[in-house]
Each structure stands twice: as structure tokens, then as C-alpha cells.
Amino acid sequence: FPEMLTNPKLILVQGTLNVVMKQNVTLSCLSESGSPPVRYTLFKHNQQVSALSRSDLTPALFSLTISSASDAGEYKCKAEYNISSGGKYSNSLNFTLVEPISKPVLSSPTSHAKKGQNVTLSCLSENGSLPITYLFFKGTQNISPQKTMQKREAAVIFLFIDSLSDFGTYKCKANNSFPNNSKYSNAFNFTLAEERSHSQSLIISLGLILLLLIIGFALAIPFLIIPLYKASE
């Protein structure tokens, strides 16, 4: 009688569990005790993918190409003797399809600011696998801890405009688990909002009063001239 099979171990020997489109991966399935020959079957969500028989205690190697989103997901393997109807199942391995991120967009509710004002900056990549990590920069200097977003929502930082040096060029950088795919946003600049002095406000007010007087005088002229004209007749 053949020796009882142990539950096989499913191991990733080539590639990563976070996979990109058209990536090749190799899985190894082996029951460490048993009497060959042993039949190994690879399943994805209970659907058979491939089957191999081994006449010795060497692992069955399954090569896969992740060519679409449907190829990602949970895989298991089964070890069984050809003469038996039973079998032992392995642990599962779960492949996650990773998509590259799109260029993030850096924005703010206002582009005009003045000294002493609080402002916000938002950074968002609309495409790409989650989670996405964001970093904010002023020039080449990092100005915030990295923010990792688990949902499709913008990372936001709050700034205090304290001096003219804060009116510089800001950018953000986004990356996810897709390899070598960090992307920088557009540049964003705050412009200094003009602050009117008291003298400027006084001049504007006097100008408006003078304009109203001129308009009022112009409207009153007909009422002054017509009575004089009738009185002279």
C-alpha cells in the first residue's frame, strides 16, 4: 500500500504575488511524504488549471502567464494517487494584479494667498492599484510625511503662508506597488494676493463719492434748466 500523502505545499518560485499584466510566474507543488507516482493538480477558484504527474519525490512546477485580470486570484494545488479517489489540498496563494498609476494632479481651492493665511494642497492619481502613497515637495525639498491612501481619494496637506519664501513651486509624487513607476504631478504656485492699504481704500471711496456727485448733478441739470427757460418766456 502506498504511504499516506501529506498536504502539499504550494510555493512561489518565480515572480511575485503582486503581478503586472503579462507577467510570468512559476508555482511549485510538493507533498513531502508519499509513494510516487503522485498526481498534482493546480486549481484557481476550484477550476482546474493544469495537472502533472511525478514518478519521484520532486515538485510539480506550474508556469503561468497573468494575461488578464481574470488570471489573478486564489490558487491551490491537490496531491493524489492515481489509484485513489481522494487527495490532499495545499495552502493557497493569492495573486493581485497591479496597475500603474496615472500622473497625479496637484490642486488647491485657491491660488491666491497672503501672508498669515492657511491653505491646503490636494494630490490625486485617478488610476492605478491601491494603496497609493503620496509625497509633497516644495522645490526639491520634502515638506510632509508620506501619506498612504487605501481608497481612491486625494491626499491633503495644510500649509501656513508665513513669508514670501512660501510662495514657491509645489509638486507631489505618487507611487504604488507597481515596480519603478513613481510619477510627479504638475507644478503649483501660490500667488501673492494684493492687500489694499488704508490710503488706497480712502482714495477709492472718495473717487466713488465724486462720481456719484457728478452723476447726481448731471441728472439734476434738466430740472434746473427747464424752470429757468419757462420763467424767461
Short mmCIF file of C-alpha atoms in Angstrom, two decimals:
data_model
loop_
_atom_site.label_atom_id
_atom_site.label_comp_id
_atom_site.label_asym_id
_atom_site.label_seq_id
_atom_site.Cartn_x
_atom_site.Cartn_y
_atom_site.Cartn_z
CA PHE A 1 0.00 0.00 0.00
CA PRO A 2 1.31 3.47 -0.80
CA GLU A 3 2.41 5.72 2.02
CA MET A 4 -0.18 8.29 3.08
CA LEU A 5 0.21 11.64 1.35
CA THR A 6 0.69 14.78 3.40
CA ASN A 7 -0.90 18.08 2.45
CA PRO A 8 1.23 19.53 -0.32
CA LYS A 9 2.90 22.91 -0.07
CA LEU A 10 2.31 25.46 -2.80
CA ILE A 11 5.27 27.81 -3.14
CA LEU A 12 6.00 30.72 -5.49
CA VAL A 13 9.42 30.06 -7.03
CA GLN A 14 9.40 32.73 -9.74
CA GLY A 15 7.68 36.12 -9.80
CA THR A 16 5.74 37.96 -7.12
CA LEU A 17 2.23 37.83 -5.70
CA ASN A 18 1.70 41.41 -6.85
CA VAL A 19 1.72 40.84 -10.59
CA VAL A 20 1.59 43.10 -13.62
CA MET A 21 -0.10 42.32 -16.90
CA LYS A 22 1.63 39.60 -18.97
CA GLN A 23 3.92 38.63 -16.10
CA ASN A 24 5.21 35.04 -15.91
CA VAL A 25 5.10 33.21 -12.58
CA THR A 26 6.05 29.68 -11.56
CA LEU A 27 4.44 27.69 -8.75
CA SER A 28 5.87 24.61 -7.05
CA CYS A 29 3.60 21.97 -5.52
CA LEU A 30 5.03 19.08 -3.45
CA SER A 31 3.76 16.57 -0.91
CA GLU A 32 6.82 15.81 1.23
CA SER A 33 5.78 12.30 2.06
CA GLY A 34 4.10 9.72 -0.11
CA SER A 35 4.80 6.92 -2.54
CA PRO A 36 5.24 8.00 -6.17
CA PRO A 37 3.73 8.31 -8.62
CA VAL A 38 1.76 11.31 -7.42
CA ARG A 39 -0.60 13.41 -9.48
CA TYR A 40 -0.60 17.17 -8.80
CA THR A 41 -3.44 19.38 -9.99
CA LEU A 42 -3.45 23.17 -9.88
CA PHE A 43 -6.77 24.93 -9.27
CA LYS A 44 -7.89 28.52 -9.48
CA HIS A 45 -11.11 29.12 -7.54
CA ASN A 46 -11.91 25.36 -7.74
CA GLN A 47 -11.39 25.28 -11.50
CA GLN A 48 -8.64 23.04 -12.81
CA VAL A 49 -5.81 24.92 -14.49
CA SER A 50 -3.22 22.20 -15.10
CA ALA A 51 -2.17 18.72 -13.94
CA LEU A 52 1.20 16.97 -13.73
CA SER A 53 2.32 13.54 -12.54
CA ARG A 54 5.61 12.90 -10.74
CA SER A 55 7.26 9.49 -10.56
CA ASP A 56 9.61 10.60 -7.80
CA LEU A 57 9.56 12.99 -4.84
CA THR A 58 10.24 16.08 -6.91
CA PRO A 59 7.87 19.07 -7.04
CA ALA A 60 5.43 19.70 -9.83
CA LEU A 61 6.21 23.07 -11.42
CA PHE A 62 3.36 25.06 -12.94
CA SER A 63 4.19 28.03 -15.17
CA LEU A 64 1.54 30.69 -15.63
CA THR A 65 1.20 33.94 -17.51
CA ILE A 66 -1.03 36.58 -15.95
CA SER A 67 -2.55 37.90 -19.16
CA SER A 68 -5.76 39.43 -17.76
CA ALA A 69 -7.47 40.38 -14.52
CA SER A 70 -9.27 37.02 -14.51
CA ASP A 71 -5.90 35.25 -14.11
CA ALA A 72 -5.35 36.90 -10.74
CA GLY A 73 -6.88 35.50 -7.58
CA GLU A 74 -6.51 32.44 -5.38
CA TYR A 75 -4.64 29.28 -6.44
CA LYS A 76 -4.36 25.89 -4.71
CA CYS A 77 -2.94 22.53 -5.66
CA LYS A 78 -4.07 18.99 -4.92
CA ALA A 79 -1.93 15.89 -4.49
CA GLU A 80 -3.40 12.42 -5.06
CA TYR A 81 -2.52 8.92 -6.10
CA ASN A 82 -3.74 7.80 -9.45
CA ILE A 83 -5.34 4.79 -7.83
CA SER A 84 -7.29 6.77 -5.23
CA SER A 85 -10.29 8.99 -5.42
CA GLY A 86 -9.23 11.20 -2.52
CA GLY A 87 -6.48 13.75 -2.25
CA LYS A 88 -4.90 16.42 -0.12
CA TYR A 89 -5.07 20.16 -0.78
CA SER A 90 -2.34 22.72 -0.26
CA ASN A 91 -2.27 26.19 1.18
CA SER A 92 -3.50 28.95 -1.12
CA LEU A 93 -1.58 31.69 -2.91
CA ASN A 94 -3.38 34.84 -3.93
CA PHE A 95 -2.21 36.90 -6.90
CA THR A 96 -3.13 40.57 -7.06
CA LEU A 97 -3.00 42.39 -10.38
CA VAL A 98 -1.12 45.67 -10.02
CA GLU A 99 -1.83 48.55 -12.41
CA PRO A 100 0.48 51.53 -12.93
CA ILE A 101 -0.63 54.87 -11.54
CA SER A 102 -1.54 57.86 -13.66
CA LYS A 103 0.17 61.22 -13.30
CA PRO A 104 -1.15 62.79 -10.10
CA VAL A 105 -2.89 66.17 -10.13
CA LEU A 106 -1.89 68.77 -7.55
CA SER A 107 -4.53 71.39 -6.77
CA SER A 108 -5.78 73.83 -4.15
CA PRO A 109 -9.10 75.61 -3.58
CA THR A 110 -7.25 78.90 -4.02
CA SER A 111 -4.23 80.00 -5.99
CA HIS A 112 -4.03 83.43 -4.32
CA ALA A 113 -2.82 83.75 -0.76
CA LYS A 114 -1.44 86.35 1.59
CA LYS A 115 0.97 86.17 4.50
CA GLY A 116 -0.62 84.72 7.61
CA GLN A 117 -3.12 82.60 5.65
CA ASN A 118 -3.77 78.84 5.95
CA VAL A 119 -4.01 76.97 2.63
CA THR A 120 -4.41 73.35 1.53
CA LEU A 121 -2.88 71.22 -1.23
CA SER A 122 -4.52 68.06 -2.63
CA CYS A 123 -2.80 65.33 -4.65
CA LEU A 124 -4.68 62.57 -6.50
CA SER A 125 -3.89 59.84 -9.05
CA GLU A 126 -7.15 58.83 -10.68
CA ASN A 127 -5.85 55.48 -11.98
CA GLY A 128 -3.65 52.77 -10.53
CA SER A 129 -3.82 49.97 -8.00
CA LEU A 130 -4.42 50.88 -4.37
CA PRO A 131 -2.92 51.65 -1.96
CA ILE A 132 -1.16 54.74 -3.33
CA THR A 133 1.49 56.65 -1.41
CA TYR A 134 1.89 60.41 -1.84
CA LEU A 135 4.72 62.81 -1.00
CA PHE A 136 4.61 66.61 -1.20
CA PHE A 137 7.52 68.81 -2.21
CA LYS A 138 8.38 72.50 -2.30
CA GLY A 139 11.08 72.73 -4.90
CA THR A 140 13.16 69.61 -4.25
CA GLN A 141 12.51 69.55 -0.50
CA ASN A 142 10.05 67.09 1.02
CA ILE A 143 7.56 69.05 3.16
CA SER A 144 5.39 66.29 4.63
CA PRO A 145 5.48 62.66 5.80
CA GLN A 146 4.29 60.20 3.18
CA LYS A 147 0.55 59.65 3.08
CA THR A 148 -0.73 56.21 2.07
CA MET A 149 -4.31 56.21 0.81
CA GLN A 150 -6.25 52.94 0.89
CA LYS A 151 -9.18 54.49 -1.01
CA ARG A 152 -9.44 56.47 -4.23
CA GLU A 153 -9.23 59.84 -2.53
CA ALA A 154 -6.81 62.73 -2.51
CA ALA A 155 -4.01 63.14 -0.01
CA VAL A 156 -4.28 66.58 1.61
CA ILE A 157 -1.77 68.70 3.50
CA PHE A 158 -2.26 72.01 5.29
CA LEU A 159 0.20 74.88 4.91
CA PHE A 160 0.67 78.19 6.69
CA ILE A 161 1.87 81.01 4.45
CA ASP A 162 4.33 82.69 6.80
CA SER A 163 6.70 84.53 4.48
CA LEU A 164 7.40 85.32 0.84
CA SER A 165 9.56 82.18 0.65
CA ASP A 166 6.36 80.12 0.96
CA PHE A 167 5.26 81.41 -2.46
CA GLY A 168 7.30 78.79 -4.30
CA THR A 169 6.69 75.88 -6.65
CA TYR A 170 4.96 72.85 -5.15
CA LYS A 171 4.71 69.31 -6.53
CA CYS A 172 3.64 65.90 -5.32
CA LYS A 173 4.82 62.38 -6.13
CA ALA A 174 2.71 59.23 -6.25
CA ASN A 175 3.69 55.57 -6.30
CA ASN A 176 2.17 52.16 -5.64
CA SER A 177 3.38 48.56 -5.71
CA PHE A 178 3.84 48.66 -9.49
CA PRO A 179 7.64 48.50 -9.92
CA ASN A 180 9.59 51.60 -10.98
CA ASN A 181 6.50 53.69 -11.57
CA SER A 182 6.77 56.82 -9.39
CA LYS A 183 5.17 59.84 -11.08
CA TYR A 184 5.31 63.56 -10.35
CA SER A 185 2.40 65.96 -10.59
CA ASN A 186 2.05 69.28 -12.30
CA ALA A 187 3.70 72.29 -10.64
CA PHE A 188 1.52 74.52 -8.49
CA ASN A 189 2.29 78.07 -7.36
CA PHE A 190 0.54 80.34 -4.90
CA THR A 191 0.48 83.97 -5.98
CA LEU A 192 0.54 86.85 -3.52
CA ALA A 193 -2.91 88.39 -3.13
CA GLU A 194 -2.80 92.19 -3.29
CA GLU A 195 -3.57 93.81 0.02
CA ARG A 196 -5.06 97.27 -0.33
CA SER A 197 -3.73 99.86 2.09
CA HIS A 198 -5.95 102.28 4.03
CA SER A 199 -4.87 105.14 1.77
CA GLN A 200 -5.84 103.14 -1.34
CA SER A 201 -9.25 102.39 0.18
CA LEU A 202 -9.74 106.09 1.05
CA ILE A 203 -8.86 107.21 -2.47
CA ILE A 204 -11.26 104.65 -3.96
CA SER A 205 -14.04 105.76 -1.61
CA LEU A 206 -13.51 109.46 -2.43
CA GLY A 207 -13.49 108.63 -6.13
CA LEU A 208 -16.81 106.81 -5.83
CA ILE A 209 -18.35 109.73 -3.91
CA LEU A 210 -17.14 112.21 -6.55
CA LEU A 211 -18.54 110.01 -9.31
CA LEU A 212 -21.92 109.85 -7.58
CA LEU A 213 -21.95 113.64 -7.19
CA ILE A 214 -21.22 114.11 -10.89
CA ILE A 215 -23.97 111.66 -11.85
CA GLY A 216 -26.40 113.37 -9.47
CA PHE A 217 -25.55 116.80 -10.83
CA ALA A 218 -25.97 115.58 -14.41
CA LEU A 219 -29.39 114.17 -13.59
CA ALA A 220 -30.42 117.41 -11.85
CA ILE A 221 -29.48 119.72 -14.74
CA PRO A 222 -32.75 119.22 -16.70
CA PHE A 223 -34.79 120.03 -13.62
CA LEU A 224 -32.81 123.26 -13.10
CA ILE A 225 -32.72 124.45 -16.73
CA ILE A 226 -36.37 123.79 -17.67
CA PRO A 227 -37.89 126.04 -14.93
CA LEU A 228 -35.46 128.84 -15.85
CA TYR A 229 -36.34 128.51 -19.52
CA LYS A 230 -40.08 128.69 -18.78
CA ALA A 231 -39.59 131.66 -16.49
CA SER A 232 -37.82 133.59 -19.26
CA GLU A 233 -40.67 133.11 -21.75
#
